[in-house]
Structure formats: structure tokens, C-alpha cells
mmCIF file of C-alpha atoms in Angstrom:
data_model
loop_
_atom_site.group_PDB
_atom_site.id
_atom_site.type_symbol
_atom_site.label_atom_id
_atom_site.label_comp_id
_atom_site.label_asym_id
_atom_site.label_seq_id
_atom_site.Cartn_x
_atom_site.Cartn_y
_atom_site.Cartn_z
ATOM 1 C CA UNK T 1 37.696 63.226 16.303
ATOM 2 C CA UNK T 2 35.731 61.777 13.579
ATOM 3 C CA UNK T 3 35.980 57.630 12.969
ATOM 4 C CA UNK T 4 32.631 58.430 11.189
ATOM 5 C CA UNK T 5 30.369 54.391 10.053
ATOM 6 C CA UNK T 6 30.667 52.277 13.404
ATOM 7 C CA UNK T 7 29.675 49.232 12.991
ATOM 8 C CA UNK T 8 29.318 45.169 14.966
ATOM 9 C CA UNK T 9 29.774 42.345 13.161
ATOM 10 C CA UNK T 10 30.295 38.460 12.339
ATOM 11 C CA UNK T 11 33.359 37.019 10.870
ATOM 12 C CA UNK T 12 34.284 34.237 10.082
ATOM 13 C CA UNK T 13 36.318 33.532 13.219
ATOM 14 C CA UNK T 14 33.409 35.302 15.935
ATOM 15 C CA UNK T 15 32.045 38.782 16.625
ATOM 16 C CA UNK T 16 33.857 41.689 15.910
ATOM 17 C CA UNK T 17 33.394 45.329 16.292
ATOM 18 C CA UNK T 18 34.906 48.530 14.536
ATOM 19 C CA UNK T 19 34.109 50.900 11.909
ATOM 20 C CA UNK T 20 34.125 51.144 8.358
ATOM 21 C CA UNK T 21 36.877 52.652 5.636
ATOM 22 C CA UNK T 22 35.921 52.720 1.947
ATOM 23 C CA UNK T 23 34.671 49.104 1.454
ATOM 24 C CA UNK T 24 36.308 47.752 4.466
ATOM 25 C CA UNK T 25 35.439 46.712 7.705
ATOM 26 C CA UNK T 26 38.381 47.573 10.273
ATOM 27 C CA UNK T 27 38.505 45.213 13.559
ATOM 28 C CA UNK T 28 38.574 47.063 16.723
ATOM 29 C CA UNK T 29 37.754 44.553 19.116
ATOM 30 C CA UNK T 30 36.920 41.204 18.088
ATOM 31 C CA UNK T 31 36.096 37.765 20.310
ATOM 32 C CA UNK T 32 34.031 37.522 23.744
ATOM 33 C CA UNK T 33 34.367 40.974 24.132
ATOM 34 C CA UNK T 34 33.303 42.585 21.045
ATOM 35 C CA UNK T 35 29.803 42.148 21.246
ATOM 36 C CA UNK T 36 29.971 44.926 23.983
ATOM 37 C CA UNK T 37 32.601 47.225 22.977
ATOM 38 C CA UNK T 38 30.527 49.776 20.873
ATOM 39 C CA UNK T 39 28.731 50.767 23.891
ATOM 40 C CA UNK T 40 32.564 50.624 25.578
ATOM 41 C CA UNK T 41 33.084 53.057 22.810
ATOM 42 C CA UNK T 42 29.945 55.575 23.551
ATOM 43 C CA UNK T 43 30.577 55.481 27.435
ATOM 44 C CA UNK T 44 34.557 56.233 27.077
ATOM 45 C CA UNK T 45 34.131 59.496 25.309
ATOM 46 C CA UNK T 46 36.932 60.843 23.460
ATOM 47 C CA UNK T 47 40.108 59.358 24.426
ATOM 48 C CA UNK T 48 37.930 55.873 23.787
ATOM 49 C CA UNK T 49 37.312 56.931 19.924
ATOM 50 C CA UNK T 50 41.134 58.049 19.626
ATOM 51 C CA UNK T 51 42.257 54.486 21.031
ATOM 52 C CA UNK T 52 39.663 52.762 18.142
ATOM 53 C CA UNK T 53 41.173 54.795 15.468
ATOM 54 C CA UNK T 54 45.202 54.496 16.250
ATOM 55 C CA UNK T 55 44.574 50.709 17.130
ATOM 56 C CA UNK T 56 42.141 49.468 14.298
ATOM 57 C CA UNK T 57 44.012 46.456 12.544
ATOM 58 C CA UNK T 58 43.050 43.467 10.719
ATOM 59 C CA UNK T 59 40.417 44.509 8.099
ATOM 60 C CA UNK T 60 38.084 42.447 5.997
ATOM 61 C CA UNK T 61 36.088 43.196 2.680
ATOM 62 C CA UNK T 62 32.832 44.594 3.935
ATOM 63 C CA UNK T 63 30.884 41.889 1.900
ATOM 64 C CA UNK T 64 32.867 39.569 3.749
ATOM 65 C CA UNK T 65 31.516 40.334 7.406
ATOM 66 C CA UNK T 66 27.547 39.881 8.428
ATOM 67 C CA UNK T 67 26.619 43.769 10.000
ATOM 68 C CA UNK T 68 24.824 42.785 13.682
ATOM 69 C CA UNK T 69 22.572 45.761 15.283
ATOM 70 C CA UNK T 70 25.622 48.364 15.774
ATOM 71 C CA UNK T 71 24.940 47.932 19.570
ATOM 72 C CA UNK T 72 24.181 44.402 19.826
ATOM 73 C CA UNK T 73 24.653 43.982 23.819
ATOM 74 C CA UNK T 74 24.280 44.924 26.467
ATOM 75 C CA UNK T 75 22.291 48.030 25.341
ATOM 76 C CA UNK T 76 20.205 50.485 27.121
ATOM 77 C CA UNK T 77 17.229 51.735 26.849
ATOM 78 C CA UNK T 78 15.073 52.662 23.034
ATOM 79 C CA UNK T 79 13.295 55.564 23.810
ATOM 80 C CA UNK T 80 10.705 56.209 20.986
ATOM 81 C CA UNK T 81 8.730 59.571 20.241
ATOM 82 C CA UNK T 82 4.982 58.500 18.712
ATOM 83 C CA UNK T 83 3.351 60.902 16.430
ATOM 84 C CA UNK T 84 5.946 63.697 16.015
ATOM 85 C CA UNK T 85 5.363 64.366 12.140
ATOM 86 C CA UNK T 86 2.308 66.646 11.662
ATOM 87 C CA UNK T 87 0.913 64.523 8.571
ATOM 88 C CA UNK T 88 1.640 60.831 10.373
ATOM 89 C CA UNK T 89 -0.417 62.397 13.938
ATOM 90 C CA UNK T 90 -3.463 63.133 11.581
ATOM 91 C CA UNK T 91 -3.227 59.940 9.536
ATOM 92 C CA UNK T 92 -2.532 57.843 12.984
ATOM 93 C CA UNK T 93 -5.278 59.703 14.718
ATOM 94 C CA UNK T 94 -7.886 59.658 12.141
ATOM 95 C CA UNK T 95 -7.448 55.615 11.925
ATOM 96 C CA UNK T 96 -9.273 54.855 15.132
ATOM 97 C CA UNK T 97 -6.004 52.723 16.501
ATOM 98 C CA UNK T 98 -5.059 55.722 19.291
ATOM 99 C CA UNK T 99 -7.016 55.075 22.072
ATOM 100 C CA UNK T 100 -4.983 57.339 24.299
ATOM 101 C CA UNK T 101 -5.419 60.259 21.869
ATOM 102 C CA UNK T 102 -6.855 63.178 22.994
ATOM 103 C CA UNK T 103 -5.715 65.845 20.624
ATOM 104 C CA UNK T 104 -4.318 64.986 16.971
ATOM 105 C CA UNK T 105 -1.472 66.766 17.518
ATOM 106 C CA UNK T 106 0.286 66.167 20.964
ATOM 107 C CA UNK T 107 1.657 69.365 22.811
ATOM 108 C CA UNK T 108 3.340 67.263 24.179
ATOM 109 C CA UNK T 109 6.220 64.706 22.756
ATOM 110 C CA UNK T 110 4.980 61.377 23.283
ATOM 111 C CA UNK T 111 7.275 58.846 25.023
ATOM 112 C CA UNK T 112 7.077 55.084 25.252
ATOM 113 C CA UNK T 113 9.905 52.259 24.787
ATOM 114 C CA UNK T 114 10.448 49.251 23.407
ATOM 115 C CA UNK T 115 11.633 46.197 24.538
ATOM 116 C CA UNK T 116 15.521 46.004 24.220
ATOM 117 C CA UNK T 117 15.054 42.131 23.377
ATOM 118 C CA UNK T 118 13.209 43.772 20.358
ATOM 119 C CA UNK T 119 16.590 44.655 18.872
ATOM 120 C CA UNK T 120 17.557 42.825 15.689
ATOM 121 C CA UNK T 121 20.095 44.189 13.138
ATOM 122 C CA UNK T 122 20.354 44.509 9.280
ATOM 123 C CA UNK T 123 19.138 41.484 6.895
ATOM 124 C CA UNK T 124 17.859 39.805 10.335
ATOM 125 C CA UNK T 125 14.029 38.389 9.827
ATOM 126 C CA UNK T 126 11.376 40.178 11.520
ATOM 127 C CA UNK T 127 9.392 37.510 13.456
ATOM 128 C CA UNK T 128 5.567 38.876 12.001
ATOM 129 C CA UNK T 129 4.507 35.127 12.991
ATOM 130 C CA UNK T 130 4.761 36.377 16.783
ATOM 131 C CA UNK T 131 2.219 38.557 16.322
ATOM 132 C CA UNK T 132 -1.203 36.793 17.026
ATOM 133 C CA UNK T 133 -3.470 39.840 15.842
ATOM 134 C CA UNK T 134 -1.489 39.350 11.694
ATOM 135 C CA UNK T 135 -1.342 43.781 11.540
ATOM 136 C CA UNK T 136 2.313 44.196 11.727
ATOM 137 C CA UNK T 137 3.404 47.803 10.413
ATOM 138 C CA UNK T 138 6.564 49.770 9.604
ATOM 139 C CA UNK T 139 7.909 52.933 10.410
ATOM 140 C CA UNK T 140 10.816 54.121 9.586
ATOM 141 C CA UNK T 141 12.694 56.593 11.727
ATOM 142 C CA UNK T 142 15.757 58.214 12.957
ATOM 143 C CA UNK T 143 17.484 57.024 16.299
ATOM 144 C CA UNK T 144 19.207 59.142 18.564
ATOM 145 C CA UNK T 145 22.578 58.013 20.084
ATOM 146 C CA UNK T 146 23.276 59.595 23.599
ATOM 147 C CA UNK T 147 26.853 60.373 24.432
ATOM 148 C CA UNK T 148 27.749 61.650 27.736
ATOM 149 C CA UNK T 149 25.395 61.358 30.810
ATOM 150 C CA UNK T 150 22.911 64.283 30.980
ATOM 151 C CA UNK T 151 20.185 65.469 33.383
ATOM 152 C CA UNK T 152 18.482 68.852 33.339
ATOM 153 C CA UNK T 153 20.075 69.833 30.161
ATOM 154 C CA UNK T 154 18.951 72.606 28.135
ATOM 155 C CA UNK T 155 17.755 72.556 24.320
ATOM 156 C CA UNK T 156 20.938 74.938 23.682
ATOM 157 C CA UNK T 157 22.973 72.367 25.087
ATOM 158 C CA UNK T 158 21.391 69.290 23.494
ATOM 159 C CA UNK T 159 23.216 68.276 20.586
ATOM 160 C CA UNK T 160 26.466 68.426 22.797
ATOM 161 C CA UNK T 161 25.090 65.035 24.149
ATOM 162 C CA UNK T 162 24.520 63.752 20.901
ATOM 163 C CA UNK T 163 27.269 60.584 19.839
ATOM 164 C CA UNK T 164 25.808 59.681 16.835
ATOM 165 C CA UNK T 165 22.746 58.538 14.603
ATOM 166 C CA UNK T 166 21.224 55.258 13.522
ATOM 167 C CA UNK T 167 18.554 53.953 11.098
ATOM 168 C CA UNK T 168 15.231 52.675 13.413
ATOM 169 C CA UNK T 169 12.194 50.275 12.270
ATOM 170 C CA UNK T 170 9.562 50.660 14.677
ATOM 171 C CA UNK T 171 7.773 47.738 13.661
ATOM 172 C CA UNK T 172 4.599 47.483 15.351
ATOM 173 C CA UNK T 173 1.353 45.069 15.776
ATOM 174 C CA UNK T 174 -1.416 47.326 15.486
ATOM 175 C CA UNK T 175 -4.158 45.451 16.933
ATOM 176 C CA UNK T 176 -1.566 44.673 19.840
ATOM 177 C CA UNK T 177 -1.208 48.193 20.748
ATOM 178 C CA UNK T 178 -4.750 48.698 20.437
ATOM 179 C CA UNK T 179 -6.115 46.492 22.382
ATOM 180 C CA UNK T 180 -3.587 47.379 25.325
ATOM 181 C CA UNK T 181 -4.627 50.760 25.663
ATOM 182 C CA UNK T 182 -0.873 51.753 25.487
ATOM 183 C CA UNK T 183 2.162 51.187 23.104
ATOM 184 C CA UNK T 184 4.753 48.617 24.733
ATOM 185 C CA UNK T 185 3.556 45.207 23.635
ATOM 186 C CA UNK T 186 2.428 46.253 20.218
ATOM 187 C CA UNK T 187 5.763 47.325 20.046
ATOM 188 C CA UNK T 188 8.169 45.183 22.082
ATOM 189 C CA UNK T 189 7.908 41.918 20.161
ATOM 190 C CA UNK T 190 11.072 39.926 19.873
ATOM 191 C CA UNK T 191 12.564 41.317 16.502
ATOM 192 C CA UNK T 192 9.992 44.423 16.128
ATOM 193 C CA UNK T 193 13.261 46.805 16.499
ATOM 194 C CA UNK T 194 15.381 46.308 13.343
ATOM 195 C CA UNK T 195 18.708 48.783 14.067
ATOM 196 C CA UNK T 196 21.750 49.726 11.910
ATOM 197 C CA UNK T 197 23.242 49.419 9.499
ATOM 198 C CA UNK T 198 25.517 51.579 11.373
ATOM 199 C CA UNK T 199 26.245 54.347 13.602
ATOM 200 C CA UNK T 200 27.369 57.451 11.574
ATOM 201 C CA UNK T 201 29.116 59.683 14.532
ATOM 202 C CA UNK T 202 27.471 63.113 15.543
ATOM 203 C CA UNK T 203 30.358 65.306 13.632
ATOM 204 C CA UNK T 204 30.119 63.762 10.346
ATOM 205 C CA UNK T 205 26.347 65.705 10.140
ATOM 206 C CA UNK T 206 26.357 69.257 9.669
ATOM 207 C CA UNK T 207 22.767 69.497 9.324
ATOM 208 C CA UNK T 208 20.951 67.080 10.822
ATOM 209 C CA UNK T 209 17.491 68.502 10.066
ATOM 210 C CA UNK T 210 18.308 68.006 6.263
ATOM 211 C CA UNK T 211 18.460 64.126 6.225
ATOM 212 C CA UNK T 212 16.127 62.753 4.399
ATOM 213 C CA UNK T 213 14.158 59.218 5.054
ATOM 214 C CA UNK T 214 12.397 57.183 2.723
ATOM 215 C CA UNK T 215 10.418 53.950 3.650
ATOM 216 C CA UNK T 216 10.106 51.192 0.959
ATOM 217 C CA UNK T 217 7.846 48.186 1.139
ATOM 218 C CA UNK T 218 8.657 45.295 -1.736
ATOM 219 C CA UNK T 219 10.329 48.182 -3.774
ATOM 220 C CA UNK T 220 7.191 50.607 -3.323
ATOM 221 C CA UNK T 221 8.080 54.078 -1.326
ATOM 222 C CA UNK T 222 5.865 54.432 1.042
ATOM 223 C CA UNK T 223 7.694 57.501 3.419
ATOM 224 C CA UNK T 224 9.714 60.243 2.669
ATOM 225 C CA UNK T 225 10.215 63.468 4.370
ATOM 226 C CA UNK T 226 13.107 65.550 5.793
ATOM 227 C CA UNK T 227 14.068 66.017 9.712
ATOM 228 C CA UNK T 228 12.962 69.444 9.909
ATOM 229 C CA UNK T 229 9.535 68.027 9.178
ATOM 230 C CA UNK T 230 9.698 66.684 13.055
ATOM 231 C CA UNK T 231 7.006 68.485 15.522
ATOM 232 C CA UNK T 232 9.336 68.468 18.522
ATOM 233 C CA UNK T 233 13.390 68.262 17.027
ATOM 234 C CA UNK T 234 16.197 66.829 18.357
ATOM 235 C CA UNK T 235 16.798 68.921 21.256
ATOM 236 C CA UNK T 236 13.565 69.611 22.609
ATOM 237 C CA UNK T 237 13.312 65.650 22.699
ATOM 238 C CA UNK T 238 16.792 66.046 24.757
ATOM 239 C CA UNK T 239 15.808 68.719 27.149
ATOM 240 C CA UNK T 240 11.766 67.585 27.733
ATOM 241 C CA UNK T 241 13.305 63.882 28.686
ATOM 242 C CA UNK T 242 16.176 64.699 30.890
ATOM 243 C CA UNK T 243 14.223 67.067 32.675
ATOM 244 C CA UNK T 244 13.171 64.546 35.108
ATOM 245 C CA UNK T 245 15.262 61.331 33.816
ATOM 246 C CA UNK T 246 19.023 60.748 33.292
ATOM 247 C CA UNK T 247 19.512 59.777 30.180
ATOM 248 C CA UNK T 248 23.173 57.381 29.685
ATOM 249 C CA UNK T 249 25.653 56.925 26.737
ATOM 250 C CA UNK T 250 23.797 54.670 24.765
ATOM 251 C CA UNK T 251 20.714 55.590 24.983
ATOM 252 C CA UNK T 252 18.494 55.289 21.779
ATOM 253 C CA UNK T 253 15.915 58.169 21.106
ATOM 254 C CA UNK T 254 13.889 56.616 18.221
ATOM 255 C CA UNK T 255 12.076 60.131 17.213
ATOM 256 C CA UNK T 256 9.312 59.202 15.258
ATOM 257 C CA UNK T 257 7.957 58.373 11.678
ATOM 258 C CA UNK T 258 6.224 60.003 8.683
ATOM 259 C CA UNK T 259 2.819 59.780 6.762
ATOM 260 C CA UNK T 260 2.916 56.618 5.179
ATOM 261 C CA UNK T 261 2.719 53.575 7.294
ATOM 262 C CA UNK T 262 0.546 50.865 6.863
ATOM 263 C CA UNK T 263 -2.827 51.536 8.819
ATOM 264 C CA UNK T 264 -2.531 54.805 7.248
ATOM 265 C CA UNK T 265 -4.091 53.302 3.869
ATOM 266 C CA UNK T 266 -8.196 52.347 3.627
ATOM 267 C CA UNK T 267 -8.040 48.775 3.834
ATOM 268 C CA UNK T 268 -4.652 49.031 6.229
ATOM 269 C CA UNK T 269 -1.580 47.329 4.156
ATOM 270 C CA UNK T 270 -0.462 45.536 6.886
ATOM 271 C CA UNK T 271 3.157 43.264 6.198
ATOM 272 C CA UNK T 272 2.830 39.597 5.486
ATOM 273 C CA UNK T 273 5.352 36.860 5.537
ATOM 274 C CA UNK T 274 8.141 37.528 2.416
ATOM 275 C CA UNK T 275 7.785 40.750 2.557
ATOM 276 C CA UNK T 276 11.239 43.232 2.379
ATOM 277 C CA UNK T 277 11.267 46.289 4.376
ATOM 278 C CA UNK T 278 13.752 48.959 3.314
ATOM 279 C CA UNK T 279 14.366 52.084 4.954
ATOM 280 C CA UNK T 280 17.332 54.474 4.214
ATOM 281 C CA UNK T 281 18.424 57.692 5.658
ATOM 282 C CA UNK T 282 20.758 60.498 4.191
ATOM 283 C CA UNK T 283 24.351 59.124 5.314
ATOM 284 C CA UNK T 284 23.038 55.990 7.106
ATOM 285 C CA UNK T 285 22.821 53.573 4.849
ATOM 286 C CA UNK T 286 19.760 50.985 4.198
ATOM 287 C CA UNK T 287 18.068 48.461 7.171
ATOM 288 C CA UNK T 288 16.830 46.145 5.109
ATOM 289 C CA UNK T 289 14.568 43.244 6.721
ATOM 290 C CA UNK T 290 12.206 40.607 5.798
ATOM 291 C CA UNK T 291 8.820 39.846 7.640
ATOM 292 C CA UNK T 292 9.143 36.191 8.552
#
């Protein structure tokens, strides 16, 4: 059962969360309890989506409402894949910043996280003044919405898992994750995780290997390439992680970006203060965010 854009937002009267229908934003659950009622929504499976599409009421012009991260809190963990497009590994790798690397392209996916306090949503200002190092970078990527608990599962099983997809930022201090010898802090900084617009549910995507992303920096493109361009897809991300870890409805899998980010370039383009990130995804929507 399809109830397709979900989305969180602020009204005028509090938090709300539901989904949306043409250029309308229909209330599901609204007040103290909204905040955490997508993730009510992920964990309670099919008979949950049912009750949010026969009981969806008061609606509001989309323009109307301000969109929040489409899992504002609580939220579980944001897995994140690093260098799993074959033109990003060689750019990333040939910078000097990976001081981990020992191949340019890993056999292996590469798995870190990043802080869930990272998580801002759509038109939210990306704090680049917390960054001490001034090399903040974008990367635009797709995020992974786990459905039903899962452990052990196979590739052919995979996408069975799968709730839905989201538009990911992994903004990043480069000098940060340099100088740490690993990816978390460069990575975790309050605000570094812009998420959203929305959640467009698993069945609405035939093809998810056809999406496209494109990455634009003040109005420049800086990324595009399809999903199939991904070094390890969808469900061998699935099956290599819950071989040893349960993943839970709600987990994000953030699975990587393209050729095209900032340290990429010779001088690095790193962001400054002003400037307006916008990344869009077949279906998804645009995150937009500012660097503040």
C-alpha cells in the first residue's frame, strides 16, 4: 500500500507529521507526538501505513507548512558508505585526504556513521562556522530507509527490507577527517547531515538504479550520475551489513557520492558562509541548504 511523499513538519499550531497529496500536506499526527510518529510509521509495518492513509485529515497548502528532516526524532542510526562510485574513489584517493586508503578502489564497502545530532532538514543552515579547519564539502547522496528488522539477510532478499528513500548531504570538514585518521568527526558536526525533503516509499520506485542525482553549488552542477553507477548497490550494502549487525526500521544507509565534490578540484572549492547547496534526486525532490 502506497501513501508514496512522507513528510514532518511545522505548522502554525506545532509539529505535524503526514504525507503529501498534489500540493498539500495531509496531517497524520500532529502535537507532542508527531515529532516521532514517522519512525512510528516505519516500525508498524503495514497495517501502520493503512491507519495513516484512512485517517489523514486536516490538510494545509504545502507552502504553508516548514518540511523538518522527515525523521526528525528519535532516529536511529545514519549508516554511510565512503567511496562507492568508481570516479569519486579515484578523485578522493588521488587528493591525499584518505589516510586509511590502501587501495583506490575498496573491495570492500566502506562503513562509518554520522552523528544523529548531525541531522538537520530542508532550508535548515548548515553550521560551516563549527568547523575550525574552514574545508567544509558536499556530497550528495541517496539514503536508504530500513523497514522491517533484518539480520543475516541475503542480497536476493534485500530490497524486501527496504521502506523507502531519502535525499542525503554528507557534508563533511575535510581537514577534520584528515587529521583524525578516520571519518566520524569530520563528519558528525552538528548540522553536517541535511535530510529530506521527504521520504518517497519503496513501491513508488520501479527502478531504483535509474535515479538520477545531481549536486549544485550557487546554481553550478557539480554531480550527476545514475544509481547503477554505485560500486557495491543497494543490496550488497544490505546483506554485507547485516551479516554481523541487526539493522532496525529506521535505519539510514547513506550509500555514497559521485565525482564532483569539493576537494576533488586543484585548489579544493571548499563552501563558505552564503553559500546554497542543492541536491535533487529522481522522485525526491530538492534539499536545499545554506552554509552558515
Amino acid at each position: 500500500m502506497s501513501i508514496m511523499r512522507i513528510i514532518s513538519f511545522e505548522t502554525a499550531t506545532g509539529p505535524a507529521a503526514g504525507f503529501i497529496d498534489g500540493q498539500e500536506a495531509v496531517i497524520c499526527a500532529e502535537g507532542a507526538g508527531a515529532l516521532g510518529a514517522v519512525l512510528g510509521l516505519i516500525e508498524g509495518g503495514a497495517d501502520a501505513r493503512a491507519d495513516w492513509v484512512s485517517k489523514g485529515g486536516r490538510r494545509l497548502p504545502l507552502a504553508d507548512v516548514r518540511l523538518l528532516a522527515p525523521i526528525p526524532e528519535p532516529r536511529r542510526d545514519v549508516f554511510c558508505i565512503g567511496k562507492n562510485y568508481y570516479a569519486h574513489a579515484a578523485e578522493f584517493y588521488s587528493s591525499g585526504f584518505d589516510s586509511s586508503a590502501k587501495e583506490e578502489v575498496p573491495s570492500h564497502p566502506v562503513v562509518f556513521t554520522k552523528a544523529t545530532t548531525s541531522v538537520c532538514g530542508p532550508g535548515d543552515v548548515v553550521r560551516g562556522s563549527l568547523d575550525p579547519t574552514a574545508s567544509v564539502d558536499y556530497e550528495g547522496e541517496l539514503g536508504v530507509i530500513i523497514g522491517t528488522r533484518c539480520f543475516g539477510v541475503s542480497k536476493a532478499d534485500a530490497m524486501d527490507h527496504v521502506f523507502g528513500y531519502v535525499i542525503i548531504n554528507d557534508v563533511t570538514s575535510r581537514e577534520l577527517q584528515k587529521q583524525h585518521n578516520q571519518w566520524v568527526i569530520g563528519k558528525g558536526i552538528d548540522s553536517f547531515c541535511p535530510m529530506g525533503p521527504w521520504i518517497l516509499t519503496a513501491d513508488e520506485v520501479s527502478d531504483v538504479t535509474a535515479l538520477e542525482l545531481v549536486t549544485e553549488i550557487n546554481g553550478e552542477e557539480r554531480q550527476r550520475a545514475r544509481l547503477s553507477d554505485l560500486i557495491f548497490d543497494i543490496p550488497t550494502l544490505i546483506e554485507t551489513m547485516s551479516r554481523t549487525m541487526t539493522l532496525l526500521p529506521g535505519d539510514i544507509i547513506a550509500t555514497g557520492t559521485p565525482v564532483g565534490v569539493g576537494i576533488g578540484f586543484k585548489p579544493p572549492r571548499y563552501l563558505e558562509k552564503g553559500d546554497q547547496m542543492r541536491v535533487r534526486i529522481t522522485g525526491l525532490g530538492v534539499l536545499e541548504n545554506t552554509i552558515g
